[in-house]
Amino acid sequence: MNADFATNSQLWNSVRDDFRSTFPNDIFRSWFEPLCVVDETEDAIVFGVINDFTAIWLHENYLDVILKGLRMKSGRDVKISFKVVEQKQSAEAHAQRDRQPKSARQTQRELEADALPILLNKQNTFENFVVGAGNQMAHAACVAVANMPGRSYNPLFLYGNTGLGKTHLMQAVAHSVLNKSKKSNVVYTSTEKFTNEFIGELQQNNLSAFRKKYRHVDVLLIDDVHFLSGKERIQEEFFHTFNELFESQKQIILSSDRPASEISRLESRLVSRFQWGLVADIQAPDLETRIAILDKKATAINLSLPRDVIERLANKVSSNVRKLEGALNRIASYVSITKAPVNSELVEHILHDLFSEEQTVEVTIESIQRHVCSHFRLPLEDIIGKKRPANIAFPRQIAMYLCRLMTSRSLAEIGACFGGRDHGTVIHACKTVENVVEHDLALKRTTENLKRIIQQIP
């Protein structure tokens, strides 16, 4: 088949229809809607793309999900490849966009940019945020930044596990700044959306619009910057955006699930810039804070809960705030439908799966070391000792990586448990394992199996 022409693939069309409801609209429009099949056999599909960059991006970021989708629909493994072609039959989205006048497309982009603050969750304000020991510093820093953008802490870098309130605090800053001055140009977005917008404008040779949007703001809030990992072209763009805003004394707020120094394959110049201002971590809420959160959230949704139910929830769900909110919403929905009185037995019935998920053994550095030694058939003294041959050094790095991933212990504490090594050694070990896991499926399966074994309830 001539690769210059697209062909109608029922298999790909079916998979793409599923992706439409699976992925956010901007991601689907950017990557899957315009993707067309230029050649197809029983066990292989060739996708036509508009340039090398698109081919590389799809291969690095969406290859697995496309393969899985094709396998589920066809019941067989299908090999795929990407080929740069002059697509004479482009996807519907490209055709429709190309038929639009350029001025109309530009107007649409401007409207989307102007409407961005509306995408903020109205509930994510400082008034609705419960302050506790684990988030006190981050909250105070965000309040200071909201009162004096660009002059207090710049940049402000928030990090912590998922569901602990990073996004809430960031959006609270945005709400506060906008309430004080409606004319303030505030942009809040995720790293993934930032990336997809950049790629979209790059494909359209319109990077000037992208840069105008992100480099002429008063406050820029970027969520989940750990997703910059390994994206060299995006890091380059973000570097220049950061510099221009910082030099103009515009406020930058970033969030991540880990410290900047622990983000693998993040350029050192970005790591240093992320640490220029204030770095604040957010810890899991303690019991008293969880009870206060439940009280506040229950009142907000007009749900009356007995004190023993509140305390039971706070004790059972301890990993993050988002799960607490989800538990409350499930109870509220059930009560709204059944009109049943809320008591401990009802809550146990409704949230049995969530409670089971939370009921895991306490993971310690010692238990991780023990399981890693058992898997690699090494004595414990080798893991914590000074020996450095590969058959010992790499299992030791895996153990350090799992300790960082599965416990709340600091880098220094982890290093101390491995023969008095420093935090830099632990960071190096984590980055080494992350890089290898990304390209080695066998090792990825090994680490996942170890995690499951370590977390097993006795």
Coordinates of C-alpha atoms in Angstrom, one line a residue:
M1 CA 0.0 0.0 0.0
N2 CA 1.3 3.5 -0.8
A3 CA 2.2 5.1 2.5
D4 CA 1.2 8.6 1.2
F5 CA -2.4 7.7 1.6
A6 CA -4.4 6.9 4.8
T7 CA -6.4 3.8 4.9
N8 CA -9.6 3.1 6.8
S9 CA -8.7 0.8 9.7
Q10 CA -11.7 -0.5 11.7
L11 CA -9.4 -1.8 14.4
W12 CA -7.7 1.6 15.0
N13 CA -11.0 3.5 14.7
S14 CA -12.5 1.3 17.4
V15 CA -9.5 1.8 19.7
R16 CA -9.5 5.6 19.0
D17 CA -13.2 5.8 20.0
D18 CA -12.3 4.2 23.3
F19 CA -9.4 6.7 23.8
R20 CA -11.9 9.5 23.2
S21 CA -13.5 8.8 26.6
T22 CA -10.3 7.7 28.3
F23 CA -8.1 10.7 27.8
P24 CA -8.6 14.4 28.5
N25 CA -9.9 16.2 25.5
D26 CA -6.8 18.2 24.8
I27 CA -4.6 15.1 24.9
F28 CA -6.9 13.2 22.6
R29 CA -7.2 16.0 20.1
S30 CA -3.4 16.5 20.0
W31 CA -2.2 12.9 19.7
F32 CA -4.9 10.3 18.9
E33 CA -7.5 12.1 16.8
P34 CA -5.2 13.0 14.0
L35 CA -3.3 9.7 14.0
C36 CA -4.1 7.7 10.8
V37 CA -3.1 4.3 9.5
V38 CA -1.1 4.2 6.3
D39 CA -0.5 0.5 6.1
E40 CA -2.0 -2.5 7.9
T41 CA -1.5 -6.3 7.9
E42 CA -2.7 -9.1 10.2
D43 CA 0.0 -8.4 12.8
A44 CA 1.3 -5.0 12.1
I45 CA 0.1 -1.4 11.7
V46 CA 2.0 1.6 10.3
F47 CA 0.8 5.0 11.6
G48 CA 1.4 8.1 9.5
V49 CA 2.6 11.2 11.4
I50 CA 3.4 14.7 10.3
N51 CA 7.0 15.0 11.6
D52 CA 9.8 13.1 13.4
F53 CA 9.0 14.9 16.6
T54 CA 5.5 13.5 16.7
A55 CA 6.8 10.0 16.0
I56 CA 9.3 10.2 18.8
W57 CA 6.8 11.7 21.3
L58 CA 4.2 9.0 20.5
H59 CA 6.8 6.2 20.8
E60 CA 8.1 7.5 24.1
N61 CA 4.9 8.4 25.8
Y62 CA 1.9 6.5 24.3
L63 CA 3.4 3.3 22.7
D64 CA 2.3 1.0 25.5
V65 CA -1.2 2.3 25.7
I66 CA -1.7 2.0 21.9
L67 CA -0.4 -1.5 21.9
K68 CA -2.6 -2.4 24.8
G69 CA -5.7 -0.9 23.1
L70 CA -5.0 -2.8 19.9
R71 CA -4.4 -6.1 21.8
M72 CA -7.7 -5.8 23.7
K73 CA -9.7 -5.1 20.6
S74 CA -8.1 -7.6 18.3
G75 CA -7.2 -10.4 20.8
R76 CA -3.7 -10.6 19.4
D77 CA -0.4 -8.7 19.6
V78 CA 0.0 -6.1 16.9
K79 CA 3.3 -4.5 16.1
I80 CA 3.2 -0.8 15.4
S81 CA 5.5 1.7 13.9
F82 CA 5.4 5.4 13.0
K83 CA 6.3 6.9 9.6
V84 CA 6.5 10.5 8.6
V85 CA 4.3 11.0 5.5
E86 CA 2.8 13.7 3.5
Q87 CA -0.7 12.8 4.6
K88 CA -3.1 13.6 1.8
Q89 CA -6.0 12.2 3.8
S90 CA -5.4 13.8 7.2
A91 CA -7.5 13.1 10.2
E92 CA -10.8 15.0 10.6
A93 CA -9.5 17.2 13.4
H94 CA -6.7 18.5 11.2
A95 CA -8.9 19.0 8.2
Q96 CA -11.5 20.9 10.2
R97 CA -8.8 23.1 11.9
D98 CA -7.1 23.8 8.6
R99 CA -10.4 24.9 7.1
Q100 CA -10.8 27.5 9.8
P101 CA -9.5 31.0 9.1
K102 CA -6.2 31.7 10.9
S103 CA -7.8 34.6 12.8
A104 CA -10.6 32.3 14.1
R105 CA -8.0 29.8 15.3
Q106 CA -6.0 32.5 17.1
T107 CA -9.2 33.9 18.6
Q108 CA -10.1 30.4 20.0
R109 CA -6.6 30.1 21.6
E110 CA -7.0 33.6 23.2
L111 CA -10.4 32.6 24.5
E112 CA -9.0 29.4 26.0
A113 CA -6.2 31.4 27.6
D114 CA -8.7 34.0 29.0
A115 CA -11.0 31.3 30.4
L116 CA -8.2 29.4 32.2
P117 CA -8.8 30.8 35.7
I118 CA -12.4 29.5 35.5
L119 CA -11.0 26.0 35.4
L120 CA -10.0 26.5 39.1
N121 CA -12.0 24.5 41.6
K122 CA -14.1 26.9 43.5
Q123 CA -13.7 24.9 46.7
N124 CA -9.9 25.1 46.6
T125 CA -9.6 28.3 48.8
F126 CA -7.6 29.1 51.9
E127 CA -10.8 29.2 53.8
N128 CA -11.5 25.5 53.0
F129 CA -8.0 24.3 53.7
V130 CA -7.4 22.6 57.1
V131 CA -4.0 23.4 58.5
G132 CA -2.2 20.8 60.5
A133 CA 1.4 19.9 61.5
G134 CA 2.1 18.3 58.2
N135 CA 1.2 21.3 56.0
Q136 CA 1.6 24.3 58.2
M137 CA 4.8 25.6 56.6
A138 CA 3.4 25.1 53.0
H139 CA 0.2 26.9 53.9
A140 CA 2.0 29.9 55.5
A141 CA 4.2 30.2 52.4
C142 CA 1.3 30.1 50.1
V143 CA -0.5 32.8 52.1
A144 CA 2.6 35.0 52.0
V145 CA 2.9 34.5 48.2
A146 CA -0.7 35.3 47.6
N147 CA -0.3 38.6 49.6
M148 CA 2.9 39.6 47.8
P149 CA 3.3 37.7 44.5
G150 CA 6.9 37.8 43.2
R151 CA 8.3 39.3 46.4
S152 CA 8.0 36.7 49.1
Y153 CA 9.2 33.3 48.0
N154 CA 10.0 33.0 44.4
P155 CA 9.9 30.3 43.2
L156 CA 7.8 28.4 45.7
F157 CA 8.3 24.7 45.3
L158 CA 5.7 22.4 47.0
Y159 CA 6.3 18.6 47.2
G160 CA 4.6 15.7 48.8
N161 CA 2.7 12.5 48.0
T162 CA -0.4 12.5 46.0
G163 CA -3.7 13.6 47.6
L164 CA -2.1 15.8 50.4
G165 CA -3.3 19.2 49.3
K166 CA -0.6 20.6 46.9
T167 CA -3.2 21.4 44.2
H168 CA -5.6 22.9 46.7
L169 CA -2.9 25.3 48.0
M170 CA -1.8 26.3 44.5
Q171 CA -5.4 27.0 43.4
A172 CA -6.0 28.9 46.7
V173 CA -3.2 31.2 45.8
A174 CA -4.7 31.8 42.3
H175 CA -8.2 32.5 43.8
S176 CA -6.7 34.9 46.3
V177 CA -4.7 36.8 43.8
L178 CA -7.6 37.1 41.4
N179 CA -10.0 38.2 44.2
K180 CA -7.6 41.0 45.0
S181 CA -7.2 42.1 41.4
K182 CA -9.4 40.8 38.6
K183 CA -6.8 42.2 36.1
S184 CA -4.0 39.9 37.3
N185 CA -2.9 37.5 34.7
V186 CA -2.9 34.2 36.5
V187 CA -2.2 30.9 34.7
Y188 CA -2.7 27.5 36.5
T189 CA -1.9 24.4 34.5
S190 CA -0.4 20.9 34.8
T191 CA 2.9 19.9 33.3
E192 CA 1.1 17.5 31.0
K193 CA -1.1 20.3 29.6
F194 CA 1.9 22.6 29.3
T195 CA 3.6 19.9 27.3
N196 CA 0.7 19.2 25.0
E197 CA 0.1 22.8 24.3
F198 CA 3.7 23.3 23.4
I199 CA 3.7 20.3 21.1
G200 CA 0.4 21.5 19.5
E201 CA 1.8 25.0 18.8
L202 CA 5.1 23.5 17.6
Q203 CA 3.2 21.4 15.1
Q204 CA 1.4 24.5 13.9
N205 CA 4.6 26.6 13.8
N206 CA 3.0 29.0 16.2
L207 CA 5.3 29.0 19.3
S208 CA 5.0 32.7 19.6
A209 CA 1.4 32.3 20.8
F210 CA 2.5 29.7 23.3
R211 CA 5.3 31.9 24.7
K212 CA 3.0 34.9 24.8
K213 CA 0.6 33.0 27.0
Y214 CA 3.2 31.6 29.5
R215 CA 5.8 34.3 29.5
H216 CA 3.5 37.3 30.1
V217 CA 1.8 36.4 33.3
D218 CA 1.8 37.8 36.8
V219 CA 1.5 34.4 38.5
L220 CA 2.4 31.0 36.9
L221 CA 1.4 27.8 38.7
I222 CA 2.6 24.5 37.3
D223 CA 1.4 21.2 38.8
D224 CA 3.3 17.9 38.8
V225 CA 6.7 19.2 37.4
H226 CA 8.1 15.7 38.0
F227 CA 6.5 14.9 34.6
L228 CA 9.3 17.0 33.0
S229 CA 11.5 14.0 33.6
G230 CA 13.4 13.0 30.4
K231 CA 11.5 15.6 28.2
E232 CA 14.6 17.5 27.0
R233 CA 12.8 19.8 24.5
I234 CA 10.1 20.7 27.1
Q235 CA 12.7 21.3 29.8
E236 CA 14.5 23.7 27.4
E237 CA 11.3 25.6 26.8
F238 CA 10.4 25.6 30.5
F239 CA 13.9 26.8 31.4
H240 CA 13.5 30.0 29.2
T241 CA 10.0 30.6 30.5
F242 CA 11.2 30.3 34.1
N243 CA 14.1 32.7 33.5
E244 CA 11.9 35.4 31.8
L245 CA 9.3 35.3 34.5
F246 CA 11.9 35.3 37.4
E247 CA 13.8 38.2 35.9
S248 CA 10.5 40.1 35.6
Q249 CA 9.8 39.4 39.3
K250 CA 6.7 37.4 38.4
Q251 CA 5.6 34.7 40.8
I252 CA 6.3 31.0 40.0
I253 CA 4.7 28.2 42.0
L254 CA 5.6 24.6 41.3
S255 CA 4.5 21.3 42.7
S256 CA 5.9 17.8 42.6
D257 CA 5.6 14.4 44.3
R258 CA 9.2 14.5 45.3
P259 CA 12.1 17.1 45.8
A260 CA 13.6 18.6 42.7
S261 CA 16.9 16.9 43.4
E262 CA 15.2 13.5 43.2
I263 CA 13.4 14.0 39.9
S264 CA 15.3 11.7 37.5
R265 CA 16.6 13.1 34.2
L266 CA 15.8 16.7 35.2
E267 CA 18.5 19.1 34.0
S268 CA 20.7 20.4 36.8
R269 CA 20.1 24.0 35.8
L270 CA 16.3 23.4 36.4
V271 CA 17.0 21.6 39.7
S272 CA 19.0 24.6 41.0
R273 CA 16.4 27.1 39.9
F274 CA 13.6 25.2 41.5
Q275 CA 15.5 25.5 44.8
W276 CA 16.2 29.2 44.5
G277 CA 13.2 30.3 46.6
L278 CA 11.4 28.3 49.3
V279 CA 11.0 24.5 49.2
A280 CA 8.1 23.3 51.4
D281 CA 7.1 19.7 51.8
I282 CA 3.6 18.4 52.8
Q283 CA 3.3 15.4 55.0
A284 CA 0.4 13.1 55.5
P285 CA -2.1 14.6 58.0
D286 CA -2.0 13.3 61.6
L287 CA -5.1 11.9 63.3
E288 CA -6.3 15.3 64.7
T289 CA -6.0 16.9 61.3
R290 CA -7.8 14.1 59.6
I291 CA -10.7 14.5 62.1
A292 CA -10.8 18.3 61.4
I293 CA -10.8 17.7 57.7
L294 CA -13.7 15.3 58.0
D295 CA -15.7 17.7 60.1
K296 CA -15.1 20.5 57.7
K297 CA -15.9 18.5 54.5
A298 CA -19.0 16.9 56.0
T299 CA -20.4 20.3 57.0
A300 CA -19.7 21.6 53.5
I301 CA -21.8 18.8 51.9
N302 CA -24.5 18.9 54.6
L303 CA -23.7 15.4 55.8
S304 CA -24.3 14.8 59.5
L305 CA -22.0 12.1 60.9
P306 CA -21.8 10.8 64.5
R307 CA -18.6 11.4 66.3
D308 CA -17.7 7.7 66.5
V309 CA -18.1 7.5 62.7
I310 CA -15.8 10.5 62.2
E311 CA -13.2 9.0 64.4
R312 CA -13.5 5.6 62.7
L313 CA -13.0 7.1 59.3
A314 CA -10.0 9.2 60.5
N315 CA -8.4 6.1 62.0
K316 CA -9.1 3.8 59.0
V317 CA -8.2 6.2 56.1
S318 CA -4.8 7.7 56.9
S319 CA -2.9 7.8 53.6
N320 CA -4.2 11.0 52.0
V321 CA -6.9 13.7 52.1
R322 CA -8.3 12.8 48.7
K323 CA -9.3 9.3 49.9
L324 CA -11.0 10.9 53.0
E325 CA -13.0 13.2 50.6
G326 CA -13.9 10.2 48.4
A327 CA -15.0 8.2 51.5
L328 CA -17.3 11.1 52.6
N329 CA -18.8 11.4 49.1
R330 CA -19.6 7.7 48.9
I331 CA -21.3 7.8 52.3
A332 CA -23.3 10.9 51.3
S333 CA -24.4 9.3 48.0
Y334 CA -25.5 6.1 49.7
V335 CA -27.4 8.0 52.4
S336 CA -29.1 10.2 49.8
I337 CA -30.4 7.2 47.9
T338 CA -31.3 4.9 50.7
K339 CA -32.1 7.4 53.5
A340 CA -30.4 5.0 55.9
P341 CA -29.1 6.3 59.2
V342 CA -25.4 6.6 59.4
N343 CA -23.6 4.4 61.9
S344 CA -20.3 2.4 62.1
E345 CA -21.8 -0.7 60.6
L346 CA -23.2 1.1 57.6
V347 CA -19.8 2.8 57.0
E348 CA -18.0 -0.5 57.3
H349 CA -20.3 -1.9 54.6
I350 CA -20.0 1.0 52.2
L351 CA -16.2 1.4 52.6
H352 CA -15.1 -2.2 53.0
D353 CA -12.9 -2.1 49.9
L354 CA -11.3 1.2 50.9
F355 CA -10.6 0.0 54.4
S356 CA -9.1 -3.2 53.1
E357 CA -6.9 -1.2 50.7
E358 CA -5.6 1.0 53.6
Q359 CA -5.0 -2.1 55.8
T360 CA -1.4 -2.8 54.9
V361 CA 1.5 -3.8 57.0
E362 CA 3.9 -1.1 58.2
V363 CA 6.8 -1.1 55.8
T364 CA 10.2 -0.6 57.4
I365 CA 13.7 -0.2 56.0
E366 CA 14.6 -3.5 57.8
S367 CA 11.7 -5.4 56.1
I368 CA 12.7 -4.0 52.7
Q369 CA 16.3 -5.0 53.2
R370 CA 15.3 -8.5 54.3
H371 CA 13.1 -9.1 51.3
V372 CA 15.6 -7.7 48.8
C373 CA 18.3 -9.9 50.3
S374 CA 16.0 -13.0 50.1
H375 CA 15.2 -12.2 46.4
F376 CA 18.8 -11.8 45.4
R377 CA 20.1 -14.5 47.7
L378 CA 22.5 -12.2 49.6
P379 CA 23.3 -12.0 53.3
L380 CA 22.1 -8.8 55.0
E381 CA 25.7 -7.8 55.8
D382 CA 26.5 -7.5 52.1
I383 CA 23.6 -5.0 51.6
I384 CA 24.5 -2.8 54.5
G385 CA 28.3 -3.3 54.1
K386 CA 31.0 -1.5 52.1
K387 CA 31.4 -4.1 49.3
R388 CA 30.7 -2.7 45.8
P389 CA 30.7 -5.5 43.2
A390 CA 27.8 -5.3 40.8
N391 CA 26.0 -8.3 42.2
I392 CA 25.8 -6.5 45.5
A393 CA 25.8 -2.8 44.6
F394 CA 22.7 -2.9 42.3
P395 CA 20.5 -4.9 44.8
R396 CA 21.6 -2.4 47.4
Q397 CA 20.4 0.4 45.1
I398 CA 17.1 -1.3 44.5
A399 CA 16.7 -1.6 48.3
M400 CA 17.4 2.1 48.7
Y401 CA 15.0 2.9 45.9
L402 CA 12.2 0.9 47.6
C403 CA 12.9 2.5 51.0
R404 CA 12.5 5.9 49.5
L405 CA 9.3 4.8 47.6
M406 CA 7.6 2.9 50.4
T407 CA 8.6 4.6 53.7
S408 CA 8.5 8.1 55.0
R409 CA 12.1 8.0 56.2
S410 CA 14.4 10.8 55.1
L411 CA 17.3 10.3 52.7
A412 CA 19.8 10.7 55.6
E413 CA 17.9 8.0 57.6
I414 CA 17.9 5.6 54.7
G415 CA 21.6 6.1 54.0
A416 CA 22.4 5.6 57.7
C417 CA 20.7 2.2 57.6
F418 CA 22.9 1.2 54.6
G419 CA 26.2 1.3 56.3
G420 CA 26.3 5.1 57.1
R421 CA 26.0 6.3 53.5
D422 CA 25.0 9.9 52.9
H423 CA 21.8 11.3 51.3
G424 CA 23.6 11.9 48.0
T425 CA 24.3 8.2 47.6
V426 CA 20.6 7.4 48.2
I427 CA 19.6 10.0 45.6
H428 CA 22.0 8.5 43.1
A429 CA 20.7 5.0 43.8
C430 CA 17.1 6.1 43.3
K431 CA 17.8 7.8 40.0
T432 CA 19.8 4.8 38.8
V433 CA 17.0 2.4 39.5
E434 CA 14.4 4.7 38.0
N435 CA 16.3 5.0 34.8
V436 CA 16.9 1.3 34.4
V437 CA 13.3 0.3 35.3
E438 CA 12.1 2.7 32.6
H439 CA 13.9 0.6 29.9
D440 CA 14.1 -2.8 31.4
L441 CA 10.7 -4.6 31.7
A442 CA 12.2 -7.5 33.6
L443 CA 13.6 -5.3 36.3
K444 CA 10.3 -3.4 36.4
R445 CA 8.5 -6.6 37.1
T446 CA 11.1 -7.5 39.8
T447 CA 10.6 -4.3 41.6
E448 CA 6.8 -4.5 41.4
N449 CA 6.8 -8.1 42.7
L450 CA 9.1 -7.0 45.6
K451 CA 6.7 -4.2 46.4
R452 CA 3.7 -6.6 46.5
I453 CA 5.6 -9.1 48.7
I454 CA 6.8 -6.4 51.1
Q455 CA 3.2 -5.0 51.5
Q456 CA 1.6 -8.4 52.0
I457 CA -0.5 -8.7 55.2
P458 CA 0.7 -11.5 57.3

